[in-house]
mmCIF file of C-alpha atoms in Angstrom:
data_model
loop_
_atom_site.group_PDB
_atom_site.id
_atom_site.type_symbol
_atom_site.label_atom_id
_atom_site.label_comp_id
_atom_site.label_asym_id
_atom_site.label_seq_id
_atom_site.Cartn_x
_atom_site.Cartn_y
_atom_site.Cartn_z
ATOM 1 C CA MET A 1 4.539 6.164 10.445
ATOM 2 C CA LEU A 2 1.651 5.569 8.501
ATOM 3 C CA LYS A 3 0.979 8.336 5.823
ATOM 4 C CA GLN A 4 -1.733 7.334 4.221
ATOM 5 C CA PHE A 5 -12.177 -3.582 1.348
ATOM 6 C CA ARG A 6 -23.057 -12.141 -3.076
ATOM 7 C CA THR A 7 -25.320 -12.034 -2.837
ATOM 8 C CA VAL A 8 -27.553 -12.578 0.046
ATOM 9 C CA ALA A 9 -30.200 -14.583 -1.576
ATOM 10 C CA ALA A 10 -31.789 -16.669 1.331
ATOM 11 C CA VAL A 11 -31.353 -16.711 5.486
ATOM 12 C CA ALA A 12 -33.638 -19.578 6.818
ATOM 13 C CA LEU A 13 -34.704 -20.714 10.289
ATOM 14 C CA LEU A 14 -32.021 -21.244 13.099
ATOM 15 C CA THR A 15 -32.081 -24.547 14.313
ATOM 16 C CA VAL A 16 -28.189 -25.591 14.955
ATOM 17 C CA THR A 17 -26.802 -24.864 18.900
ATOM 18 C CA THR A 18 -24.096 -24.256 18.184
ATOM 19 C CA TYR A 19 -24.960 -20.311 17.253
ATOM 20 C CA ALA A 20 -26.646 -19.369 19.628
ATOM 21 C CA VAL A 21 -23.697 -17.173 21.107
ATOM 22 C CA ALA A 22 -23.240 -15.362 17.479
ATOM 23 C CA VAL A 23 -27.960 -15.468 17.041
ATOM 24 C CA GLU A 24 -27.841 -13.430 19.925
ATOM 25 C CA MET A 25 -30.113 -10.209 19.640
ATOM 26 C CA ASN A 26 -28.351 -6.789 20.974
ATOM 27 C CA GLY A 27 -31.738 -4.365 22.169
ATOM 28 C CA THR A 28 -34.990 -3.995 20.452
ATOM 29 C CA HIS A 29 -34.541 -4.449 17.252
ATOM 30 C CA PRO A 30 -36.543 -3.991 13.559
ATOM 31 C CA ASP A 31 -38.689 -6.512 11.712
ATOM 32 C CA THR A 32 -37.185 -5.185 8.838
ATOM 33 C CA TYR A 33 -34.118 -3.139 7.840
ATOM 34 C CA VAL A 34 -33.377 -2.670 3.468
ATOM 35 C CA VAL A 35 -29.404 -2.169 3.585
ATOM 36 C CA ARG A 36 -27.909 1.528 2.354
ATOM 37 C CA LYS A 37 -25.636 3.046 0.555
ATOM 38 C CA GLY A 38 -22.970 3.241 3.116
ATOM 39 C CA ASP A 39 -23.834 0.354 5.416
ATOM 40 C CA THR A 40 -21.336 -2.070 5.784
ATOM 41 C CA LEU A 41 -21.701 -5.685 7.581
ATOM 42 C CA TRP A 42 -20.163 -4.887 10.436
ATOM 43 C CA ASP A 43 -22.839 -2.170 10.728
ATOM 44 C CA ILE A 44 -25.605 -4.337 10.114
ATOM 45 C CA SER A 45 -24.649 -6.655 12.637
ATOM 46 C CA ALA A 46 -23.622 -3.841 14.937
ATOM 47 C CA ARG A 47 -27.765 -3.242 14.785
ATOM 48 C CA PHE A 48 -28.838 -6.213 15.578
ATOM 49 C CA LEU A 49 -25.720 -8.468 17.196
ATOM 50 C CA LYS A 50 -24.596 -8.286 20.729
ATOM 51 C CA LYS A 51 -20.800 -9.725 19.036
ATOM 52 C CA PRO A 52 -21.277 -7.090 15.159
ATOM 53 C CA TRP A 53 -17.927 -9.228 14.659
ATOM 54 C CA LEU A 54 -19.264 -12.772 14.484
ATOM 55 C CA TRP A 55 -22.039 -12.000 11.280
ATOM 56 C CA PRO A 56 -20.879 -14.365 9.095
ATOM 57 C CA GLU A 57 -22.408 -17.880 12.117
ATOM 58 C CA ILE A 58 -25.824 -15.903 10.860
ATOM 59 C CA TRP A 59 -25.047 -16.435 7.337
ATOM 60 C CA GLN A 60 -22.654 -19.215 7.092
ATOM 61 C CA ALA A 61 -24.931 -21.010 9.147
ATOM 62 C CA ASN A 62 -27.606 -21.866 5.518
ATOM 63 C CA PRO A 63 -26.873 -24.292 2.768
ATOM 64 C CA GLN A 64 -29.652 -21.766 1.030
ATOM 65 C CA VAL A 65 -26.460 -18.605 1.116
ATOM 66 C CA LYS A 66 -24.164 -18.417 -1.620
ATOM 67 C CA ASN A 67 -21.697 -15.772 -0.830
ATOM 68 C CA PRO A 68 -22.502 -14.687 2.817
ATOM 69 C CA HIS A 69 -19.224 -11.982 2.138
ATOM 70 C CA LEU A 70 -21.281 -9.544 0.422
ATOM 71 C CA ILE A 71 -24.680 -7.528 0.287
ATOM 72 C CA TYR A 72 -26.853 -5.151 -1.498
ATOM 73 C CA PRO A 73 -28.360 -1.677 -1.149
ATOM 74 C CA GLY A 74 -32.178 -2.094 -1.267
ATOM 75 C CA ASP A 75 -32.043 -6.706 0.218
ATOM 76 C CA VAL A 76 -34.034 -6.761 2.906
ATOM 77 C CA LEU A 77 -33.109 -7.958 6.187
ATOM 78 C CA SER A 78 -35.754 -9.606 7.748
ATOM 79 C CA LEU A 79 -35.668 -9.230 11.483
ATOM 80 C CA ALA A 80 -39.256 -10.804 12.811
ATOM 81 C CA TYR A 81 -37.877 -13.422 15.236
ATOM 82 C CA LEU A 82 -34.823 -13.264 17.677
ATOM 83 C CA ASP A 83 -34.542 -16.718 15.652
ATOM 84 C CA ARG A 84 -35.355 -16.090 12.045
ATOM 85 C CA VAL A 85 -32.904 -14.080 9.880
ATOM 86 C CA THR A 86 -33.811 -13.964 6.371
ATOM 87 C CA ALA A 87 -32.530 -11.810 3.440
ATOM 88 C CA GLN A 88 -35.341 -10.713 0.448
ATOM 89 C CA ALA A 89 -32.679 -9.772 -2.669
ATOM 90 C CA GLY A 90 -33.051 -6.681 -3.526
ATOM 91 C CA PRO A 91 -32.500 -4.527 -6.662
ATOM 92 C CA ARG A 92 -28.780 -5.127 -8.279
ATOM 93 C CA GLN A 93 -28.234 -1.498 -9.413
ATOM 94 C CA GLU A 94 -25.305 -0.890 -7.206
ATOM 95 C CA ALA A 95 -22.136 -1.792 -6.499
ATOM 96 C CA PRO A 96 -22.457 -4.350 -3.217
ATOM 97 C CA ILE A 97 -21.626 -4.566 0.270
ATOM 98 C CA ASN A 98 -18.378 -5.868 1.442
ATOM 99 C CA THR A 99 -17.482 -6.256 4.693
ATOM 100 C CA ILE A 100 -15.392 -2.638 4.917
ATOM 101 C CA PRO A 101 -15.182 0.077 3.318
ATOM 102 C CA LEU A 102 -12.187 0.121 0.335
ATOM 103 C CA ALA A 103 -11.895 3.093 -0.318
ATOM 104 C CA ASP A 104 -10.736 3.466 3.603
ATOM 105 C CA VAL A 105 -7.870 0.352 2.504
ATOM 106 C CA GLU A 106 -6.781 0.288 -0.795
ATOM 107 C CA PRO A 107 -4.258 2.817 -0.233
ATOM 108 C CA PHE A 108 -2.369 -0.238 2.433
ATOM 109 C CA LEU A 109 -3.320 -2.656 0.024
ATOM 110 C CA LYS A 110 -1.441 -1.387 -2.803
ATOM 111 C CA ASN A 111 1.472 1.265 -1.319
ATOM 112 C CA LEU A 112 3.040 -0.538 1.108
ATOM 113 C CA THR A 113 5.240 -3.184 2.874
ATOM 114 C CA VAL A 114 6.441 -4.193 5.599
ATOM 115 C CA VAL A 115 10.313 -6.406 4.751
ATOM 116 C CA ASP A 116 13.145 -7.868 6.938
ATOM 117 C CA SER A 117 15.484 -5.661 5.407
ATOM 118 C CA PHE A 118 15.983 -3.299 2.498
ATOM 119 C CA LYS A 119 20.246 -1.716 2.669
ATOM 120 C CA GLU A 120 20.374 -4.802 -0.152
ATOM 121 C CA LEU A 121 17.819 -3.436 -2.644
ATOM 122 C CA PRO A 122 18.488 -1.637 -5.635
ATOM 123 C CA TYR A 123 18.503 2.553 -5.328
ATOM 124 C CA VAL A 124 18.200 5.554 -6.915
ATOM 125 C CA VAL A 125 22.544 7.746 -6.948
ATOM 126 C CA GLY A 126 20.608 10.012 -9.476
ATOM 127 C CA LEU A 127 18.046 12.266 -11.306
ATOM 128 C CA GLU A 128 17.317 13.486 -14.862
ATOM 129 C CA ASP A 129 19.170 16.246 -15.121
ATOM 130 C CA ASN A 130 20.809 16.464 -11.386
ATOM 131 C CA ARG A 131 17.473 16.963 -9.884
ATOM 132 C CA LEU A 132 16.222 17.131 -6.222
ATOM 133 C CA ARG A 133 13.592 15.237 -7.142
ATOM 134 C CA ALA A 134 12.013 13.035 -10.278
ATOM 135 C CA SER A 135 7.910 12.311 -11.444
ATOM 136 C CA ALA A 136 6.711 11.317 -14.236
ATOM 137 C CA GLY A 137 8.352 11.639 -17.667
ATOM 138 C CA HIS A 138 11.603 12.436 -16.445
ATOM 139 C CA GLN A 139 14.744 9.287 -15.658
ATOM 140 C CA ALA A 140 16.408 8.160 -12.871
ATOM 141 C CA TYR A 141 19.278 6.316 -12.289
ATOM 142 C CA VAL A 142 19.907 3.398 -10.233
ATOM 143 C CA VAL A 143 22.859 1.255 -8.827
ATOM 144 C CA GLY A 144 22.319 -2.633 -7.609
ATOM 145 C CA LEU A 145 20.469 -3.699 -10.086
ATOM 146 C CA GLN A 146 21.448 -7.110 -11.599
ATOM 147 C CA ASP A 147 20.982 -9.092 -14.971
ATOM 148 C CA ALA A 148 18.366 -6.837 -15.905
ATOM 149 C CA GLN A 149 16.630 -6.418 -19.028
ATOM 150 C CA PRO A 150 15.425 -2.989 -20.794
ATOM 151 C CA GLY A 151 11.268 -3.496 -20.991
ATOM 152 C CA GLN A 152 11.493 -4.680 -17.166
ATOM 153 C CA ARG A 153 9.026 -2.741 -14.726
ATOM 154 C CA TYR A 154 10.233 -1.777 -10.643
ATOM 155 C CA LEU A 155 8.778 -0.136 -8.343
ATOM 156 C CA VAL A 156 10.046 3.117 -6.407
ATOM 157 C CA VAL A 157 9.737 2.770 -2.441
ATOM 158 C CA ARG A 158 10.872 4.118 0.139
ATOM 159 C CA PRO A 159 11.596 2.907 3.518
ATOM 160 C CA THR A 160 9.692 5.440 5.576
ATOM 161 C CA VAL A 161 9.757 3.545 8.959
ATOM 162 C CA ARG A 162 11.422 0.781 11.042
ATOM 163 C CA TYR A 163 9.109 -0.998 13.890
ATOM 164 C CA GLY A 164 10.681 -2.327 16.796
ATOM 165 C CA GLN A 165 8.316 -4.987 19.097
ATOM 166 C CA SER A 166 8.504 -1.179 21.996
ATOM 167 C CA ARG A 167 9.885 1.379 20.328
ATOM 168 C CA PRO A 168 8.227 0.998 16.470
ATOM 169 C CA SER A 169 8.387 4.582 15.789
ATOM 170 C CA ASP A 170 11.115 5.561 14.763
ATOM 171 C CA ASP A 171 10.990 7.469 11.061
ATOM 172 C CA LEU A 172 13.564 6.777 8.505
ATOM 173 C CA ASP A 173 16.097 8.978 6.497
ATOM 174 C CA ALA A 174 16.453 9.387 2.936
ATOM 175 C CA ARG A 175 19.505 6.765 3.195
ATOM 176 C CA GLY A 176 17.145 4.908 5.774
ATOM 177 C CA ASN A 177 18.381 4.828 8.954
ATOM 178 C CA ASN A 178 16.165 6.240 11.700
ATOM 179 C CA ILE A 179 15.871 9.953 12.701
ATOM 180 C CA PRO A 180 17.667 10.859 16.348
ATOM 181 C CA GLY A 181 15.097 11.710 18.100
ATOM 182 C CA SER A 182 12.443 10.724 16.265
ATOM 183 C CA GLY A 183 11.516 7.329 18.374
ATOM 184 C CA ASN A 184 11.183 9.474 21.665
ATOM 185 C CA LEU A 185 6.999 9.627 22.241
ATOM 186 C CA TRP A 186 7.212 6.179 22.444
ATOM 187 C CA LYS A 187 8.648 5.717 26.008
ATOM 188 C CA ASP A 188 5.559 8.024 27.073
ATOM 189 C CA TYR A 189 2.907 4.988 25.868
ATOM 190 C CA VAL A 190 4.422 2.289 25.887
ATOM 191 C CA ALA A 191 3.541 -0.023 29.488
ATOM 192 C CA ASN A 192 6.608 -2.954 29.334
ATOM 193 C CA ASP A 193 9.616 -2.667 29.383
ATOM 194 C CA GLN A 194 11.068 -4.340 26.998
ATOM 195 C CA ARG A 195 13.672 -3.281 23.884
ATOM 196 C CA GLY A 196 14.975 -4.171 20.438
ATOM 197 C CA GLY A 197 12.982 -6.585 18.805
ATOM 198 C CA LEU A 198 13.206 -5.658 14.962
ATOM 199 C CA LEU A 199 9.854 -6.413 13.404
ATOM 200 C CA GLY A 200 10.381 -4.901 9.941
ATOM 201 C CA TYR A 201 10.639 -1.476 8.266
ATOM 202 C CA GLU A 202 7.629 -0.493 5.755
ATOM 203 C CA LEU A 203 8.086 0.625 2.513
ATOM 204 C CA ALA A 204 5.743 2.983 0.745
ATOM 205 C CA GLN A 205 5.483 3.561 -2.979
ATOM 206 C CA VAL A 206 6.182 6.959 -4.408
ATOM 207 C CA ASN A 207 7.312 5.739 -8.273
ATOM 208 C CA LEU A 208 7.077 3.402 -10.751
ATOM 209 C CA GLY A 209 8.737 3.135 -14.212
ATOM 210 C CA THR A 210 10.295 1.496 -16.527
ATOM 211 C CA LEU A 211 13.972 -0.051 -17.472
ATOM 212 C CA THR A 212 15.533 1.123 -20.348
ATOM 213 C CA GLN A 213 18.957 1.154 -20.215
ATOM 214 C CA VAL A 214 21.568 -1.284 -18.629
ATOM 215 C CA ALA A 215 24.463 -0.404 -16.852
ATOM 216 C CA GLY A 216 27.563 -1.302 -18.632
ATOM 217 C CA GLY A 217 30.466 0.460 -19.916
ATOM 218 C CA ASP A 218 31.477 3.856 -18.654
ATOM 219 C CA THR A 219 27.847 3.857 -17.649
ATOM 220 C CA GLU A 220 26.633 2.632 -13.944
ATOM 221 C CA ALA A 221 24.338 3.737 -13.099
ATOM 222 C CA SER A 222 20.983 1.455 -14.849
ATOM 223 C CA THR A 223 17.703 4.271 -16.768
ATOM 224 C CA LEU A 224 14.357 4.067 -14.900
ATOM 225 C CA ARG A 225 12.191 6.386 -17.084
ATOM 226 C CA LEU A 226 9.202 7.195 -14.523
ATOM 227 C CA GLU A 227 5.793 6.760 -14.956
ATOM 228 C CA ASP A 228 4.039 8.351 -11.738
ATOM 229 C CA SER A 229 2.953 11.199 -11.829
ATOM 230 C CA GLY A 230 1.165 10.900 -7.613
ATOM 231 C CA ARG A 231 4.597 11.808 -5.538
ATOM 232 C CA GLU A 232 8.714 12.287 -6.384
ATOM 233 C CA VAL A 233 10.663 10.535 -5.989
ATOM 234 C CA ARG A 234 14.576 11.466 -4.570
ATOM 235 C CA ALA A 235 18.052 9.942 -4.410
ATOM 236 C CA GLY A 236 17.599 6.958 -2.140
ATOM 237 C CA ASP A 237 14.557 5.469 -2.462
ATOM 238 C CA ARG A 238 14.802 1.416 -3.192
ATOM 239 C CA LEU A 239 12.983 -0.986 -6.075
ATOM 240 C CA LEU A 240 11.538 -3.375 -6.020
ATOM 241 C CA PRO A 241 10.751 -4.964 -9.478
ATOM 242 C CA LEU A 242 6.820 -5.496 -9.858
ATOM 243 C CA GLN A 243 4.200 -8.019 -10.063
ATOM 244 C CA ALA A 244 0.958 -9.349 -9.737
ATOM 245 C CA ARG A 245 -0.414 -8.541 -6.232
ATOM 246 C CA PRO A 246 -4.089 -9.652 -6.752
ATOM 247 C CA TYR A 247 -5.869 -9.287 -3.149
ATOM 248 C CA ASP A 248 -9.001 -10.875 -1.700
ATOM 249 C CA LEU A 249 -11.044 -8.264 -0.338
ATOM 250 C CA GLN A 250 -13.943 -10.433 0.947
ATOM 251 C CA PHE A 251 -12.651 -11.415 4.679
ATOM 252 C CA ILE A 252 -14.533 -13.191 6.892
ATOM 253 C CA PRO A 253 -13.734 -11.574 10.550
ATOM 254 C CA HIS A 254 -13.230 -14.815 13.079
ATOM 255 C CA ALA A 255 -10.857 -14.779 16.659
ATOM 256 C CA PRO A 256 -7.437 -15.319 16.926
ATOM 257 C CA ALA A 257 -5.784 -18.628 16.053
ATOM 258 C CA ASN A 258 -2.830 -18.577 18.346
ATOM 259 C CA PRO A 259 -4.171 -17.505 22.194
ATOM 260 C CA VAL A 260 -3.136 -14.133 22.027
ATOM 261 C CA ALA A 261 -1.136 -13.748 25.582
ATOM 262 C CA ASP A 262 -0.910 -10.375 27.702
ATOM 263 C CA GLY A 263 1.730 -8.059 27.001
ATOM 264 C CA GLN A 264 1.822 -9.874 23.405
ATOM 265 C CA LEU A 265 0.489 -7.813 20.785
ATOM 266 C CA ARG A 266 0.823 -3.365 20.553
ATOM 267 C CA VAL A 267 -0.478 -0.867 18.207
ATOM 268 C CA LEU A 268 2.525 0.277 16.424
ATOM 269 C CA ALA A 269 1.617 3.471 14.827
ATOM 270 C CA ILE A 270 -1.680 5.574 13.709
ATOM 271 C CA SER A 271 -2.481 6.559 10.111
ATOM 272 C CA ASP A 272 -2.309 9.756 9.680
ATOM 273 C CA THR A 273 -2.306 10.862 13.547
ATOM 274 C CA PHE A 274 0.412 12.095 15.549
ATOM 275 C CA THR A 275 -1.112 9.490 18.818
ATOM 276 C CA SER A 276 -4.342 8.265 18.148
ATOM 277 C CA GLY A 277 -7.323 7.590 16.091
ATOM 278 C CA GLY A 278 -10.863 6.186 16.212
ATOM 279 C CA PRO A 279 -13.128 3.763 13.487
ATOM 280 C CA ARG A 280 -12.302 3.647 10.318
ATOM 281 C CA ASP A 281 -8.290 4.052 11.099
ATOM 282 C CA VAL A 282 -6.062 2.473 10.308
ATOM 283 C CA ILE A 283 -3.413 1.222 12.272
ATOM 284 C CA ALA A 284 -0.474 -1.398 12.580
ATOM 285 C CA ILE A 285 -0.149 -3.577 15.023
ATOM 286 C CA SER A 286 2.982 -5.877 16.795
ATOM 287 C CA GLY A 287 2.270 -9.627 15.688
ATOM 288 C CA GLY A 288 1.654 -11.390 12.274
ATOM 289 C CA ALA A 289 1.258 -14.208 9.954
ATOM 290 C CA SER A 290 4.173 -16.127 12.486
ATOM 291 C CA ASP A 291 1.964 -15.771 15.215
ATOM 292 C CA GLY A 292 -1.137 -17.656 14.125
ATOM 293 C CA ILE A 293 -2.789 -13.501 12.043
ATOM 294 C CA ASP A 294 -4.524 -13.722 9.106
ATOM 295 C CA ASN A 295 -6.420 -11.506 7.176
ATOM 296 C CA GLY A 296 -10.272 -11.268 8.929
ATOM 297 C CA THR A 297 -9.057 -11.852 12.231
ATOM 298 C CA VAL A 298 -10.759 -8.872 14.748
ATOM 299 C CA PHE A 299 -8.888 -8.039 17.991
ATOM 300 C CA SER A 300 -10.573 -5.954 21.058
ATOM 301 C CA ILE A 301 -8.277 -2.963 21.855
ATOM 302 C CA TRP A 302 -7.552 -1.895 25.445
ATOM 303 C CA ARG A 303 -6.369 1.282 27.230
ATOM 304 C CA SER A 304 -3.529 -0.559 29.536
ATOM 305 C CA GLY A 305 -4.724 -0.320 33.470
ATOM 306 C CA SER A 306 -2.713 2.785 34.475
ATOM 307 C CA HIS A 307 -1.765 3.725 38.424
ATOM 308 C CA VAL A 308 -2.379 6.258 40.480
ATOM 309 C CA ASN A 309 -1.095 7.105 43.195
ATOM 310 C CA ASP A 310 -3.105 6.451 46.371
ATOM 311 C CA LEU A 311 -3.606 9.781 47.921
ATOM 312 C CA VAL A 312 -5.529 7.757 51.710
ATOM 313 C CA LYS A 313 -2.939 5.647 51.846
ATOM 314 C CA GLY A 314 0.271 6.723 49.946
ATOM 315 C CA MET A 315 2.790 9.754 49.623
ATOM 316 C CA GLY A 316 1.304 13.226 49.233
ATOM 317 C CA THR A 317 1.694 14.579 46.273
ATOM 318 C CA SER A 318 -0.219 17.231 44.204
ATOM 319 C CA ARG A 319 1.439 15.623 41.318
ATOM 320 C CA THR A 320 -0.591 13.783 39.120
ATOM 321 C CA ASP A 321 -0.402 10.135 38.072
ATOM 322 C CA ASP A 322 -1.341 8.779 35.570
ATOM 323 C CA ALA A 323 2.415 6.057 35.308
ATOM 324 C CA LEU A 324 2.329 2.857 32.401
ATOM 325 C CA ARG A 325 4.473 1.230 35.725
ATOM 326 C CA ASN A 326 2.964 -0.331 38.970
ATOM 327 C CA GLY A 327 5.592 1.166 41.894
ATOM 328 C CA ALA A 328 5.542 2.329 45.751
ATOM 329 C CA SER A 329 2.405 4.213 46.542
ATOM 330 C CA ARG A 330 0.300 3.554 43.764
ATOM 331 C CA VAL A 331 -2.514 1.328 43.203
ATOM 332 C CA SER A 332 -2.843 -0.546 39.734
ATOM 333 C CA LEU A 333 -5.966 -0.436 37.920
ATOM 334 C CA PRO A 334 -8.155 -2.601 35.517
ATOM 335 C CA ASP A 335 -7.734 -2.546 31.447
ATOM 336 C CA GLU A 336 -10.418 -0.541 29.672
ATOM 337 C CA TYR A 337 -11.760 -1.314 26.623
ATOM 338 C CA ALA A 338 -11.224 1.226 23.320
ATOM 339 C CA GLY A 339 -12.746 -0.687 20.490
ATOM 340 C CA HIS A 340 -12.194 -3.496 17.948
ATOM 341 C CA ALA A 341 -10.267 -4.415 15.291
ATOM 342 C CA MET A 342 -10.028 -5.998 11.954
ATOM 343 C CA VAL A 343 -6.910 -7.142 10.328
ATOM 344 C CA PHE A 344 -6.582 -7.136 6.698
ATOM 345 C CA ARG A 345 -3.442 -6.474 4.984
ATOM 346 C CA THR A 346 -0.513 -9.307 6.709
ATOM 347 C CA PHE A 347 3.648 -9.670 7.175
ATOM 348 C CA ASP A 348 5.676 -11.541 8.482
ATOM 349 C CA LYS A 349 5.979 -9.661 12.139
ATOM 350 C CA VAL A 350 3.168 -6.452 11.456
ATOM 351 C CA SER A 351 -0.184 -6.431 9.955
ATOM 352 C CA TYR A 352 -2.869 -3.175 9.079
ATOM 353 C CA ALA A 353 -6.339 -3.244 10.969
ATOM 354 C CA LEU A 354 -8.743 -1.646 10.519
ATOM 355 C CA ILE A 355 -10.507 0.497 13.518
ATOM 356 C CA MET A 356 -14.129 -0.481 13.514
ATOM 357 C CA GLU A 357 -15.799 0.779 16.581
ATOM 358 C CA GLY A 358 -15.203 2.028 19.604
ATOM 359 C CA THR A 359 -16.122 4.025 23.101
ATOM 360 C CA LYS A 360 -12.775 5.668 23.541
ATOM 361 C CA PRO A 361 -10.036 6.694 21.385
ATOM 362 C CA THR A 362 -7.379 3.604 20.318
ATOM 363 C CA ARG A 363 -3.537 5.525 21.667
ATOM 364 C CA LEU A 364 -0.038 4.082 20.833
ATOM 365 C CA GLY A 365 0.965 1.173 22.777
ATOM 366 C CA TYR A 366 -3.000 0.078 23.752
ATOM 367 C CA GLU A 367 -3.323 -3.724 24.286
ATOM 368 C CA LEU A 368 -4.084 -5.997 21.125
ATOM 369 C CA LYS A 369 -7.002 -9.173 23.487
ATOM 370 C CA HIS A 370 -9.235 -11.693 22.308
ATOM 371 C CA PRO A 371 -12.516 -9.820 20.643
ATOM 372 C CA ASP A 372 -15.011 -11.379 23.624
ATOM 373 C CA ALA A 373 -12.116 -10.081 26.048
ATOM 374 C CA GLN A 374 -13.706 -8.650 28.814
#
């Protein structure tokens, strides 16, 4: 399962009618607000707007805004009128404020990737001195490298999870095979009867190294000198070429580009927890670029309506019933809102999103809908 983001110069009078919904205020508000360290644009907007994920529409509605993505501690936001939001620049002595906290998502940007397959990748077959684990300064011996040259650098990655449409939490062993029984928990949370449908394999970076010797002659394995002391390498870990991976950390929240069908998108996993999480936790969701999802896409998260026994008209029973599926003598209850999440890393069929806010814990199998769903 999962282990382990410029300035607003001035915002003038809003007169364009297309932004009327975006600036609908959330109850009472002060005349001014001074941006503080630790704020995010989402948090600030949540205090004043009924739809905080639409904050870019306030900034972008005004041509005076040079960069609507970042503000700074000390900037003064004027909220003197419902239809007037202005920003007075403060000191530029601290780092600017981004859409979401970088510290919460940086490990997922740098250290995780999702691929369609991995068993064809080069892999570690042994370690220096027949060690069981190795770290910085040690040598790992690799097979499967083709046309490699000394001096090339590689990431050492480990398959951790097989994501599926309805049974995503299959943990993987050192060979990359499913651990028997690891996905049984999912059946208690999935709200439909679909099975199968591979979405991808999560690979977690454990180390990196430089190739010092390539296979040849009587030597069948290439030598990789490890450089990172963070996590230890073991036999069976895979290799990926080290490539520059620039990340755009300025996300503009927006609604999904494509309509979201009922039951189409669900929570696959929750970082650093077993079955539930809350604000500032990262979730994996069952949709990606092939579904039109990109960085900044916002979803609302919903608990699928359960099906309870009708104790008046149905069969008498003392059993507590919170079934995920309908049946005889059961009444279907409405879906329940849990929170909002914004996508920050997208792959073909899987994405990572940060839970921005919520009214109840987000759990495995919860459904994702349009951010304005009711």
